[in-house]
Structures are given as structure tokens and as C-alpha cells.
Coordinates of N, CA and C in Angstrom, one line a residue:
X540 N 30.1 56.2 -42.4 CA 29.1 57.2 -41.9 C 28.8 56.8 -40.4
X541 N 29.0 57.2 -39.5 CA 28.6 57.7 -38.4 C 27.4 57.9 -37.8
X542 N 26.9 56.3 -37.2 CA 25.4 56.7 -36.6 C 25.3 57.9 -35.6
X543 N 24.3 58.5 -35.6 CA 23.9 59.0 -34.5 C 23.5 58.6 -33.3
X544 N 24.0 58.8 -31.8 CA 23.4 58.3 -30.6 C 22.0 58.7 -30.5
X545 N 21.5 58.0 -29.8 CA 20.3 57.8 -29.4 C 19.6 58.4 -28.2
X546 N 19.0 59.1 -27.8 CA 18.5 60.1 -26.0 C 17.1 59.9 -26.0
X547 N 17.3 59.3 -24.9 CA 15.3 59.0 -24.9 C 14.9 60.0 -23.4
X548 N 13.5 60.6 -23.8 CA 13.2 61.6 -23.0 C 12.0 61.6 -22.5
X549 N 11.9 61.5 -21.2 CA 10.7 60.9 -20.6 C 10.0 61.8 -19.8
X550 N 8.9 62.1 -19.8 CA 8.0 63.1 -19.6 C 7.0 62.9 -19.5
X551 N 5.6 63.1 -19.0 CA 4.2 62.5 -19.1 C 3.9 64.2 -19.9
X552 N 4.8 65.5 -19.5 CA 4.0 66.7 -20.1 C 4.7 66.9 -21.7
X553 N 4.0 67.3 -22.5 CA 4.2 67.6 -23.7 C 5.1 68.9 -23.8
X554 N 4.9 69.6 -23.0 CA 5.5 70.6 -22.9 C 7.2 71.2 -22.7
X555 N 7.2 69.9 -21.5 CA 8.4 69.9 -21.0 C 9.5 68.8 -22.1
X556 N 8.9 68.1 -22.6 CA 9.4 66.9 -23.7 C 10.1 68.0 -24.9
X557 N 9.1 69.1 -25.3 CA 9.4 70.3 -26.1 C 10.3 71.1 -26.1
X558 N 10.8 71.8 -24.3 CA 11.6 72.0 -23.8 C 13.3 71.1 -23.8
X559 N 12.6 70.2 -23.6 CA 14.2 68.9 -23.7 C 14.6 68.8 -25.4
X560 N 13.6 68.9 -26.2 CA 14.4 69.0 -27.7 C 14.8 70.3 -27.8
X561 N 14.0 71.1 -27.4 CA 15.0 72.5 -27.8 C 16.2 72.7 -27.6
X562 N 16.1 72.1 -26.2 CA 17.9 72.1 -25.5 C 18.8 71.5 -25.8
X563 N 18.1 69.8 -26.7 CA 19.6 68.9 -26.7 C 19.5 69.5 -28.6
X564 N 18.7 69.7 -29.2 CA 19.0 69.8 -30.9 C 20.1 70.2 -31.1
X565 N 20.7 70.8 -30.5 CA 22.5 71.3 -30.7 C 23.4 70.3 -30.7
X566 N 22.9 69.4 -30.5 CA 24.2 68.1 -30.2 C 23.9 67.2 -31.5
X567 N 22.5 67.3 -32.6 CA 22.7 66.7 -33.5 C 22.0 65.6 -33.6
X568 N 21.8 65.2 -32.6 CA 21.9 63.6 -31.9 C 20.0 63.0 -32.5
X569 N 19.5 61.9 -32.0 CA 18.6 61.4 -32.0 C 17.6 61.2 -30.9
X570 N 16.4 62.7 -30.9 CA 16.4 62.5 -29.7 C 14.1 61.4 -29.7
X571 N 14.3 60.7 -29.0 CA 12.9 59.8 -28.7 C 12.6 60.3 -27.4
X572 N 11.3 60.4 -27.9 CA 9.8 60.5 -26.9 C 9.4 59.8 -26.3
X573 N 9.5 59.7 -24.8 CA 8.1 58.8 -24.2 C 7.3 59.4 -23.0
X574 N 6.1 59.4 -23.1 CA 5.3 60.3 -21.8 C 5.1 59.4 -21.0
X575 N 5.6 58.0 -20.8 CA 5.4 57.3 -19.3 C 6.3 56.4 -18.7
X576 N 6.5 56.1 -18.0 CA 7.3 54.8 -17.7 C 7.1 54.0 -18.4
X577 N 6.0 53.2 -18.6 CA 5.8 51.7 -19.7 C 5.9 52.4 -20.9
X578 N 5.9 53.2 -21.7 CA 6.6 53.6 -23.3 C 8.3 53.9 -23.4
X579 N 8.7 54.6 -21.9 CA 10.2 54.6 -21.8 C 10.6 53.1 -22.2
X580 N 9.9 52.2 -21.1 CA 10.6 50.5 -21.0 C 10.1 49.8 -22.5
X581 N 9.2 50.1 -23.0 CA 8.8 49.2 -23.8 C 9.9 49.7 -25.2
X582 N 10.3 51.4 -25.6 CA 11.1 51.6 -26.0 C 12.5 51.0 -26.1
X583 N 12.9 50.9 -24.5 CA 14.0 50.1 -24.4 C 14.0 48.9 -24.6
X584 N 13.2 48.1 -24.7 CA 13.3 46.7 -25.5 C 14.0 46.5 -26.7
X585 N 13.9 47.4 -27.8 CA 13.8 47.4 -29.3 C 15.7 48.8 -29.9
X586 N 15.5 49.4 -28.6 CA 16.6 50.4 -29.4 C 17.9 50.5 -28.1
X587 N 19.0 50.5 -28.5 CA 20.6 51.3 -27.7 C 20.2 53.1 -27.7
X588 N 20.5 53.1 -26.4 CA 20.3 54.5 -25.7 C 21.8 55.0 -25.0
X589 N 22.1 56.5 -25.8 CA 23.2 56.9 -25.4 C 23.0 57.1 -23.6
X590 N 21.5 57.6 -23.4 CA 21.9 58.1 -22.3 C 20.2 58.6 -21.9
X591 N 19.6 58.4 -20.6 CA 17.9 58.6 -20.4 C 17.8 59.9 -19.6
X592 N 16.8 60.7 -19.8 CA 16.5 62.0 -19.6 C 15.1 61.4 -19.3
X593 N 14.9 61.6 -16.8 CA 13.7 61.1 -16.7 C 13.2 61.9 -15.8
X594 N 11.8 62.0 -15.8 CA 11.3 62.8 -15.0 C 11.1 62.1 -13.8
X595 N 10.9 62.7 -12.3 CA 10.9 61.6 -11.5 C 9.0 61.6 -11.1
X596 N 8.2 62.8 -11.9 CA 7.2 63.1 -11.0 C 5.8 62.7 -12.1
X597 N 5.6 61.4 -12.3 CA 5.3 61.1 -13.4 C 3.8 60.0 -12.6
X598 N 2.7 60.1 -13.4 CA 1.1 59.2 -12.8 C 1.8 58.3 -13.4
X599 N 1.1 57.2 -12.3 CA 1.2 55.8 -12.6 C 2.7 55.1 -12.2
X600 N 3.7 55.0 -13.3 CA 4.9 54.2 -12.8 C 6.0 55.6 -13.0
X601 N 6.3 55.8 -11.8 CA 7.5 57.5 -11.5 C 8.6 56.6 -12.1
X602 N 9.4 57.9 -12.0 CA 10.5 57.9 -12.5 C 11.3 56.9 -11.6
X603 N 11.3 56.9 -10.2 CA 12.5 55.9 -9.5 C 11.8 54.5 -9.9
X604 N 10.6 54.4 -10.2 CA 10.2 52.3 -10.1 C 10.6 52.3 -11.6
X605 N 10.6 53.3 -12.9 CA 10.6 53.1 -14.2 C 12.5 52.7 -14.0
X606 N 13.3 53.5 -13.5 CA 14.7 53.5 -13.1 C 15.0 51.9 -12.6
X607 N 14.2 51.3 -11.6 CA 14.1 50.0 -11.0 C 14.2 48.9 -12.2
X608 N 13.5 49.5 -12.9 CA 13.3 48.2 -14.2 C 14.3 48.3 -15.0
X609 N 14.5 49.3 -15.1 CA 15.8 49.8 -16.5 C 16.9 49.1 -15.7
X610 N 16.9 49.0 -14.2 CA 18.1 48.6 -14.0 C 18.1 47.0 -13.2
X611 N 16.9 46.5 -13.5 CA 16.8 45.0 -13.7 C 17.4 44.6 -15.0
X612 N 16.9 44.8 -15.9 CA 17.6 44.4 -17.3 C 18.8 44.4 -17.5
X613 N 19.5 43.5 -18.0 CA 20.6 43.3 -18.3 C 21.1 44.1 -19.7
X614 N 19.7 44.1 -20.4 CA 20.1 45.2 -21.6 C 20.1 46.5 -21.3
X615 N 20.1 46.9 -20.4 CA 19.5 48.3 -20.2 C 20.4 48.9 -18.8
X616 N 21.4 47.9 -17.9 CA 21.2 48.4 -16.8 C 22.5 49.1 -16.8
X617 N 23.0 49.4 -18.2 CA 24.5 49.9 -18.0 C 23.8 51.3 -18.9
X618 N 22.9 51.8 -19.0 CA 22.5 53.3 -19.7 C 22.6 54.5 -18.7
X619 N 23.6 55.4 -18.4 CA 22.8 56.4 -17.8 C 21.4 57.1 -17.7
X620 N 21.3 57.5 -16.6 CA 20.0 57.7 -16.5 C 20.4 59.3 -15.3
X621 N 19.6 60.4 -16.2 CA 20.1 61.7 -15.3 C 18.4 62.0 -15.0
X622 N 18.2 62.1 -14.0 CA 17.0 62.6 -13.1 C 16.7 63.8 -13.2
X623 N 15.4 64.3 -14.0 CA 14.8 65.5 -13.9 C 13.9 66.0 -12.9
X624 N 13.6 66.6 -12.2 CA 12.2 67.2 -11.1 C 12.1 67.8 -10.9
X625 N 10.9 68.7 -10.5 CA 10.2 70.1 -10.3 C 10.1 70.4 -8.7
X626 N 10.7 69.0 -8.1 CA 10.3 69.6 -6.6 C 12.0 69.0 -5.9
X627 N 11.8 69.4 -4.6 CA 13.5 69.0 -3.9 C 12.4 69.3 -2.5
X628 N 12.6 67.8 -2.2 CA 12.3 67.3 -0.8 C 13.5 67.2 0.8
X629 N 14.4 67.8 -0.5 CA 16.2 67.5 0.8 C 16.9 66.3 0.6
X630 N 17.5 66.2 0.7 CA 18.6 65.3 0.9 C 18.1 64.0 0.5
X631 N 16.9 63.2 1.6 CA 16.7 61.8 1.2 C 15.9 61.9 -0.1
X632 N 15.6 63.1 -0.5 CA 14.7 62.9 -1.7 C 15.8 62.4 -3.1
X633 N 17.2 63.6 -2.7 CA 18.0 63.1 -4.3 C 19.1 62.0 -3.5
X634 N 18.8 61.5 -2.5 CA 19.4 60.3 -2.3 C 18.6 59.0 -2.9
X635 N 17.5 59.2 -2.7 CA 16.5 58.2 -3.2 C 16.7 57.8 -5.0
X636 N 17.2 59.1 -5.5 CA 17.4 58.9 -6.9 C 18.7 58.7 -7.4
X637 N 19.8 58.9 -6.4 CA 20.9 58.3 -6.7 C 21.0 56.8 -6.6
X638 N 20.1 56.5 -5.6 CA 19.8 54.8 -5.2 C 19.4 54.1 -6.3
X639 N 18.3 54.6 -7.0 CA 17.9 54.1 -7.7 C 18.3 54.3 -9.1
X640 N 19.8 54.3 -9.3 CA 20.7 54.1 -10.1 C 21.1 55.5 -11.1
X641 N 20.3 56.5 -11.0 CA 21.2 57.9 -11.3 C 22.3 58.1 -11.5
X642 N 22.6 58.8 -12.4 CA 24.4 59.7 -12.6 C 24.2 60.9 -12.3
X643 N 23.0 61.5 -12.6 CA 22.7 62.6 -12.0 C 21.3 63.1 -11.7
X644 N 20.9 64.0 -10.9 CA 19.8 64.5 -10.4 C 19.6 66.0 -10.4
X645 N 19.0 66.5 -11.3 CA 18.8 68.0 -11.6 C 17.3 68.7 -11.3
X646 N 17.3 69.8 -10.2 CA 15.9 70.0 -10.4 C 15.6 71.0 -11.1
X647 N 14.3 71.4 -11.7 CA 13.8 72.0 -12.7 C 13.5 73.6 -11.1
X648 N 13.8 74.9 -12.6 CA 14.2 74.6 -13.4 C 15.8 74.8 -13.8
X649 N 15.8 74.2 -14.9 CA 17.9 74.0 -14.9 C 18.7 75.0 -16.0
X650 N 19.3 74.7 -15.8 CA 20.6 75.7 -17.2 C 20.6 74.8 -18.2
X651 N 20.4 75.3 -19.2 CA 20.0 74.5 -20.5 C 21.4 74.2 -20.5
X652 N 22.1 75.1 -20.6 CA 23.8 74.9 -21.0 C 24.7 74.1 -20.0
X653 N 24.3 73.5 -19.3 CA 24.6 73.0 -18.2 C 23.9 71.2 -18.5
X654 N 23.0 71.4 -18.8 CA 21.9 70.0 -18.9 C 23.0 69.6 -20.6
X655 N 23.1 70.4 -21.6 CA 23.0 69.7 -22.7 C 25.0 69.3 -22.3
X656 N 25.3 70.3 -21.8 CA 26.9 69.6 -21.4 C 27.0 68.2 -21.1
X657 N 25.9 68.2 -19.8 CA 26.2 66.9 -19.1 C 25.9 65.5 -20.1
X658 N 25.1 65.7 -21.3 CA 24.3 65.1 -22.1 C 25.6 64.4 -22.7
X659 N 26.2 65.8 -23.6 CA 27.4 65.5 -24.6 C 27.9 64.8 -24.0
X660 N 28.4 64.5 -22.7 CA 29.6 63.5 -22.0 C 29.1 61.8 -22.5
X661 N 28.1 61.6 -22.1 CA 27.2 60.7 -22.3 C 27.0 60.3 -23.5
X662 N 26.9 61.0 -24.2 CA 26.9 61.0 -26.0 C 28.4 60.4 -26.4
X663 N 29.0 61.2 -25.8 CA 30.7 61.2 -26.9 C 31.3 59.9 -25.9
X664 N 31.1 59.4 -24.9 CA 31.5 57.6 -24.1 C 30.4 57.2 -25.1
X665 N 29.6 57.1 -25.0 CA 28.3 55.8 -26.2 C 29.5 56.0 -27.5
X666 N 29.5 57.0 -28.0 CA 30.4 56.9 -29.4 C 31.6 56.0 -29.4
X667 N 32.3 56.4 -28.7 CA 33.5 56.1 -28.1 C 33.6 54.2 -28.3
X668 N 32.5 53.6 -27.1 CA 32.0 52.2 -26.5 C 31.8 51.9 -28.1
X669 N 30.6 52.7 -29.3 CA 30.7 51.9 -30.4 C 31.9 51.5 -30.8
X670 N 32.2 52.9 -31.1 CA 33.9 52.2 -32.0 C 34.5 51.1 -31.6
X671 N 34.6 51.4 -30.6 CA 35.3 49.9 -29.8 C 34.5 48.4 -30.3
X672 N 33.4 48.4 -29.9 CA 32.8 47.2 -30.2 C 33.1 46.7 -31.9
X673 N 32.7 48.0 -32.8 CA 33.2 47.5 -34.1 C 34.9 47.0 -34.1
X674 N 35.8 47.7 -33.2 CA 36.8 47.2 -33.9 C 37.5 45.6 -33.2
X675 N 36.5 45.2 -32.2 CA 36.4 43.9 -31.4 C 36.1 43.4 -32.7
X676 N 35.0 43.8 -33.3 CA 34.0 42.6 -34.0 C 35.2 42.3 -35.4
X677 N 35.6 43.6 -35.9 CA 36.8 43.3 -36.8 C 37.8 42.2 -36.8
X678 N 38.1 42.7 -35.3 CA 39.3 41.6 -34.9 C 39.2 40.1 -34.9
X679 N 38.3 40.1 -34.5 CA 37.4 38.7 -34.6 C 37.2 38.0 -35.8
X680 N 36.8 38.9 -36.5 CA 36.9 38.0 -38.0 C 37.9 37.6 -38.6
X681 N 39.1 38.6 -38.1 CA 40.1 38.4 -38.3 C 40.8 37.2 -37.6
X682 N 40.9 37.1 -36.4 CA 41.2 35.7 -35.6 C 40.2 34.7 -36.0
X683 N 39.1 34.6 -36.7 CA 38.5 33.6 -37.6 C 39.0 32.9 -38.4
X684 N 39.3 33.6 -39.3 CA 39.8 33.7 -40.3 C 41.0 32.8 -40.8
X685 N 41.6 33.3 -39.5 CA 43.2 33.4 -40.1 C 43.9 32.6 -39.2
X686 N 42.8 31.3 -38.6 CA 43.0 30.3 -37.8 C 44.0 31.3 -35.9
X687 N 44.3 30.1 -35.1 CA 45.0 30.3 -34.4 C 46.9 30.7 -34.2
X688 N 47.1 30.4 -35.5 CA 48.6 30.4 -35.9 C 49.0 32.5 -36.3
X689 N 50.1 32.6 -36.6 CA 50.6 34.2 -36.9 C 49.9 34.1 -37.7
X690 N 49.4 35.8 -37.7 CA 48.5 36.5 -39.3 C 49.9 36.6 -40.2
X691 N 49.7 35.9 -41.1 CA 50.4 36.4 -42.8 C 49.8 36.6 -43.6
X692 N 50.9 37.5 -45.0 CA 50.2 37.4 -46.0 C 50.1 39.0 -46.4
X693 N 50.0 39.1 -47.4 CA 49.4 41.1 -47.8 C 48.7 41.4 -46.9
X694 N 47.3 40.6 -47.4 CA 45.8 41.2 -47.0 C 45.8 41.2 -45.4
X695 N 46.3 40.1 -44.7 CA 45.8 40.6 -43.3 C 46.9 41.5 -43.0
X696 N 48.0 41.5 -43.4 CA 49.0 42.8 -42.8 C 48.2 43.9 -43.1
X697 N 47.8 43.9 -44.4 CA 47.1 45.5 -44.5 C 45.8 45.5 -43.5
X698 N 45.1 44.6 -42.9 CA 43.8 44.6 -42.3 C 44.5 44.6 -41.1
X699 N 45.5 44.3 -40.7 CA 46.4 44.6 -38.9 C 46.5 46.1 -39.2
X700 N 46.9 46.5 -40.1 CA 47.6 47.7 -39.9 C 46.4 48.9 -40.1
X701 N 45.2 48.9 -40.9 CA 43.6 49.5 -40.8 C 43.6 49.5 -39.7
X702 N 43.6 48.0 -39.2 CA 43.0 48.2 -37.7 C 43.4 49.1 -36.7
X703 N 45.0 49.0 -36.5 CA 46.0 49.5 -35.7 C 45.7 51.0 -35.9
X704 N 45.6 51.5 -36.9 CA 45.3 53.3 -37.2 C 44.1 53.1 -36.9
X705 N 43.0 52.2 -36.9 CA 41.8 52.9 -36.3 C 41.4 52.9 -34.6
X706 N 41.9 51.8 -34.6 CA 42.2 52.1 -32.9 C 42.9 53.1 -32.2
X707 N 43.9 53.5 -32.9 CA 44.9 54.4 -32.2 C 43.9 55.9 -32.6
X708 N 43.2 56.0 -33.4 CA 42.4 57.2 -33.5 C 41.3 57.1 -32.6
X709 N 40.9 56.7 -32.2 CA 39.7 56.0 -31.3 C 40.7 56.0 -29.4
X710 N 41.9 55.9 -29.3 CA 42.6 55.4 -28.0 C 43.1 57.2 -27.7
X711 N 42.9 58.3 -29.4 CA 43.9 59.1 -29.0 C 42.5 60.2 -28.4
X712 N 41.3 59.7 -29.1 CA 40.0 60.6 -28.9 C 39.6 60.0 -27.1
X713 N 39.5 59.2 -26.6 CA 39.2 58.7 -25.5 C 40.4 59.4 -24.3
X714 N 41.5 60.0 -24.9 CA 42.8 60.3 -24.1 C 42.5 61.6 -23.5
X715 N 41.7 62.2 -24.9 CA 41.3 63.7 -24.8 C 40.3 63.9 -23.9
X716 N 38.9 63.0 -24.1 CA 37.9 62.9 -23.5 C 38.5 62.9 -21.8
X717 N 38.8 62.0 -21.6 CA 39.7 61.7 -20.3 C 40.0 62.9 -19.3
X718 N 40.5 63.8 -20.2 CA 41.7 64.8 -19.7 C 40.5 65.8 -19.4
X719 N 39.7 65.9 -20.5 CA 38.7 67.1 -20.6 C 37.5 66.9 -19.4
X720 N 37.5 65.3 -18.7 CA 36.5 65.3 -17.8 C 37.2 65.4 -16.8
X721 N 39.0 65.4 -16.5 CA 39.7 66.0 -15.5 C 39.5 67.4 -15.2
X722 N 39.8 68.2 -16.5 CA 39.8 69.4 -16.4 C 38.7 70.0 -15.9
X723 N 37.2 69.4 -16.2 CA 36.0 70.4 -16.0 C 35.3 69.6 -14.5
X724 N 36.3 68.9 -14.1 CA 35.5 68.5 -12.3 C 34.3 67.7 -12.5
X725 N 34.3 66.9 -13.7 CA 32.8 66.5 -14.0 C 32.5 65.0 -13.3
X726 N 31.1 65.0 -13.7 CA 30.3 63.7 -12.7 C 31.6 62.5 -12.4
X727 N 31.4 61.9 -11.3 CA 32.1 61.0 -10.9 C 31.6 59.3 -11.9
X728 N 30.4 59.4 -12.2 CA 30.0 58.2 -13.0 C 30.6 58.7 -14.3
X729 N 30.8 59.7 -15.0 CA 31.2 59.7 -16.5 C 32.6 59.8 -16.3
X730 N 33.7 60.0 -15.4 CA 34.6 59.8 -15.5 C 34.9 58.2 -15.0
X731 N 34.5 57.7 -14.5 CA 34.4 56.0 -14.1 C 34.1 55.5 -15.4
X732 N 33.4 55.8 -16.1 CA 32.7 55.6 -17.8 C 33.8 55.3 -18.3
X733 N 34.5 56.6 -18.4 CA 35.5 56.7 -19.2 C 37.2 55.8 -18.8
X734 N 37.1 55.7 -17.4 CA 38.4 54.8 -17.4 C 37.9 53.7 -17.7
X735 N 36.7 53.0 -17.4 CA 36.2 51.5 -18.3 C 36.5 51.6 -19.6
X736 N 36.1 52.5 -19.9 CA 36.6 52.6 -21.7 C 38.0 52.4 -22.1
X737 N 38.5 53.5 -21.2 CA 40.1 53.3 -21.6 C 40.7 51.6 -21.5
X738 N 40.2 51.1 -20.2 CA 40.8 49.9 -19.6 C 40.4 48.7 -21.3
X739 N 39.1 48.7 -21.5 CA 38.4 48.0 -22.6 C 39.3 48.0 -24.0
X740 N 40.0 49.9 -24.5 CA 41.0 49.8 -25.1 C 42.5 49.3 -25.2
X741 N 43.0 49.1 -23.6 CA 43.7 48.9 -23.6 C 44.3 47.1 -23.7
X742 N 42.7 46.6 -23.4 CA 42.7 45.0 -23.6 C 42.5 45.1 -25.4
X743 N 42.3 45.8 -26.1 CA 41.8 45.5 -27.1 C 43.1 45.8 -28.3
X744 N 44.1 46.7 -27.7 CA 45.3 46.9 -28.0 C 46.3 45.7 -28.0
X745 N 46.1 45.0 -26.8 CA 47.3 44.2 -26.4 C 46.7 42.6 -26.9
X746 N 45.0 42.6 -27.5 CA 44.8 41.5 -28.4 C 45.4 41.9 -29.4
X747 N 44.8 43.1 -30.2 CA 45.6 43.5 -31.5 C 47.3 43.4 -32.0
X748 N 48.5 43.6 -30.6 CA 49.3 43.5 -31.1 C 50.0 42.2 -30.7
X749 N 49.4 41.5 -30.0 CA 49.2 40.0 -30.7 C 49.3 38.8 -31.7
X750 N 48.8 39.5 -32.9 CA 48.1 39.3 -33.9 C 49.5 39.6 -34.5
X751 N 50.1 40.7 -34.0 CA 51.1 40.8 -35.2 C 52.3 39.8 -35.4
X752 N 53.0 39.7 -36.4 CA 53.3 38.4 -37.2 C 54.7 38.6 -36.3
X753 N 55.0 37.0 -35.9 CA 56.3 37.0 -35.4 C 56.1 37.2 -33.5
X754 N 54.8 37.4 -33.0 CA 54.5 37.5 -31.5 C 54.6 36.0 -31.3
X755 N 53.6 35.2 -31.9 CA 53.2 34.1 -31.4 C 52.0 34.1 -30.7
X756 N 51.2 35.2 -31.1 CA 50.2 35.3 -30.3 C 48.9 35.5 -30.9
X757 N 48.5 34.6 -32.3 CA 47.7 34.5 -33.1 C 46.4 34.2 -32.4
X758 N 46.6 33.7 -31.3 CA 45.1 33.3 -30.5 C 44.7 33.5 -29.6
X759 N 45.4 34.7 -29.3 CA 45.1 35.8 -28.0 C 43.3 36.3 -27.6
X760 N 43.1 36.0 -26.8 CA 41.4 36.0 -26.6 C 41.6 37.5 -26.7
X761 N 39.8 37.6 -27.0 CA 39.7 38.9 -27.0 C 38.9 39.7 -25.9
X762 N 39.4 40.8 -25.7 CA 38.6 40.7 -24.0 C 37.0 41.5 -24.2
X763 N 36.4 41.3 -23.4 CA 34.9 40.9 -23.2 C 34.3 42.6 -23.5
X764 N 33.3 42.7 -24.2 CA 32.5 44.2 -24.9 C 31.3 44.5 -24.2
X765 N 31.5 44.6 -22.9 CA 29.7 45.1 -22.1 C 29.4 46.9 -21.8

């Protein structure tokens, strides 16, 4: 079964928080509430976020110092973060929010169909980044396991060869994604996303066929999952 990703939506108004679920409920997804900067951060302590929906025009700690912190943390500092605002000051204003670590900057008010697109991208790279990580953590058990020497044997052939089809379903969905953020001219950060992902599969491929019996390459590291 298939978790759902995670969207946290940051707003001090109730209203506009109301607004943001109406728009992303089509995507299925899991969407969390926070009306301030310290509920966004304190959130992010405790949960993985596909992707943050922030207001920049928020009492107390705004949206660029709440952004500051998100992107001090080392748990936190690889989340997109798409900037919402009701006002446009020119140029240094959505420079200011690109600075402070944005993928994108949209001012209110926006195209629903436009906002929940950019969402999906973000959603379907998180999915993506999971699968991967589970089929690292697989492999691992597997290179545990089954010492440094060739995998033999039924069971790990059949557990190479699971693996091998689920990777290759996962390498052929990332191929698509790829092409589809060629095709529609999309953000420069979600297509950067997406060639890390691919690169991540392609290390994860060339551990896996490794592994297989007769390489000599039973103890092929496995490359790094951030």
C-alpha cells in the first residue's frame, strides 16, 4: 500500500488555509495545517514533507525567517518550499524569496490549476525519492545478509530479480516524469529534482547489478540516499 505524501500549509488566516485544501484535495494527498511559523517548524521536527505551501506575510516570524530555519536544518533543508503573497513589491521583493531558498514564488491571487500542477511535481519526485530509499534499504539487507562474496542460491536470485522489476518500474516512471517536465517548460528546481533522482537510480542500478551472481561484485557500496 502506498503512503500518501505529506503538504504542509502555512497561513496565519483560516480562510486562506481553507482555500489551499480546496485546491490541493484533488491530488489525494495529505494535506497539514499550520497558522504560524513556530507550528510550521515545530511540525517539521516530527513528520517528511512532500513539499511547503508558505505565506510570506505572516505576524511575528514571516514566511522568509520561517524559510531561514527550514533551511538551517539538515532535516528539512532539501523540502521544497513554494512562496505564497498577497502583495508584489518588484523584483527585490520575489528575489528576496528566491534567496531565501524558494522553488517558487506566486502572488495571490493565483490559478488554482496552475498552483495544484506545480504541487503534483513535488508530490510525484517525493514518491519517486521514497521508492528509491526502500529499494536501497532492500538491497542492504540483502548485502547483509549474504556476506561480501556472489549472491547464490533460489531465495536471493528470486530477491535480485523482485528487486531488479521493481526498480526498473520505479527507473521507467522517473523516465516519464523527466520527459513530461521537458515537455511542459516546468520550474528549473523540479527538473534539477528530477535529474538527482535519476542520477540516485542510476547508482542504485549499477549496485544492484553487482549483486548479480558471477560479477564479482557482491560488495559493491551502495550509493548515499539524501
Amino acid at each position: 500500500m502506498v503512503q500518501k505524501a505529506k503538504i504542509l500549509l502555512v497561513d496565519d488566516r483560516p480562510e486562506n488555509l481553507l482555500a489551499l485544501e480546496a485546491i490541493l484535495s484533488a491530488l489525494d494527498q495529505t494535506l497539514v495545517r499550520a497558522s504560524s511559523g513556530e507550528e510550521a517548524l515545530k511540525a517539521l521536527l516530527t513528520d517528511d514533507f512532500a513539499v511547503i505551501l508558505l505565506d510570506v506575510q505572516m505576524p511575528g516570524m514571516d514566511g522568509f525567517e520561517t524559510a531561514a530555519h527550514i533551511k538551517r536544518r539538515e532535516r528539512t533543508r532539501d523540502i521544497p518550499i513554494i512562496f505564497l503573497t498577497a502583495i508584489n513589491h518588484g523584483p527585490h521583493h520575489t528575489f528576496r524569496g528566491y534567496a531565501a531558498g524558494a522553488v517558487d514564488y506566486i502572488s495571490k491571487p493565483f490559478d488554482p490549476w496552475v498552483l495544484r500542477a506545480k504541487v503534483s511535481v513535488f508530490v510525484e519526485l517525493y514518491m519517486k525519492n521514497c521508492q528509491l530509499r526502500e529499494q536501497a534499504a532492500l538491497l542492504r539487507l540483502q548485502l547483509e545478509g549474504g556476506g561480501r562474496g556472489a549472491v547464490g542460491g533460489t531465495e536471493s536470485a528470486g530477491l535480485l530479480a523482485e528487486l531488479s522489476a521493481r526498480l526498473a518500474a520505479v527507473e521507467e516512471q522517473a523516465e516519464a516524469l523527466s520527459k513530461q517536465l521537458d515537455d511542459e517548460s516546468a520550474d528549473a528546481a523540479a527538473v534539477a529534482t528530477a535529474a538527482h533522482l535519476e542520477r540516485k537510480l542510476t547508482g542504485l542500478r549499477r549496485a544492484l547489478d553487482a549483486l548479480e551472481p558471477g560479477t564479482g561484485g557482491g560488495g559493491a557500496p551502495l550509493p548515499a540516499q539524501n
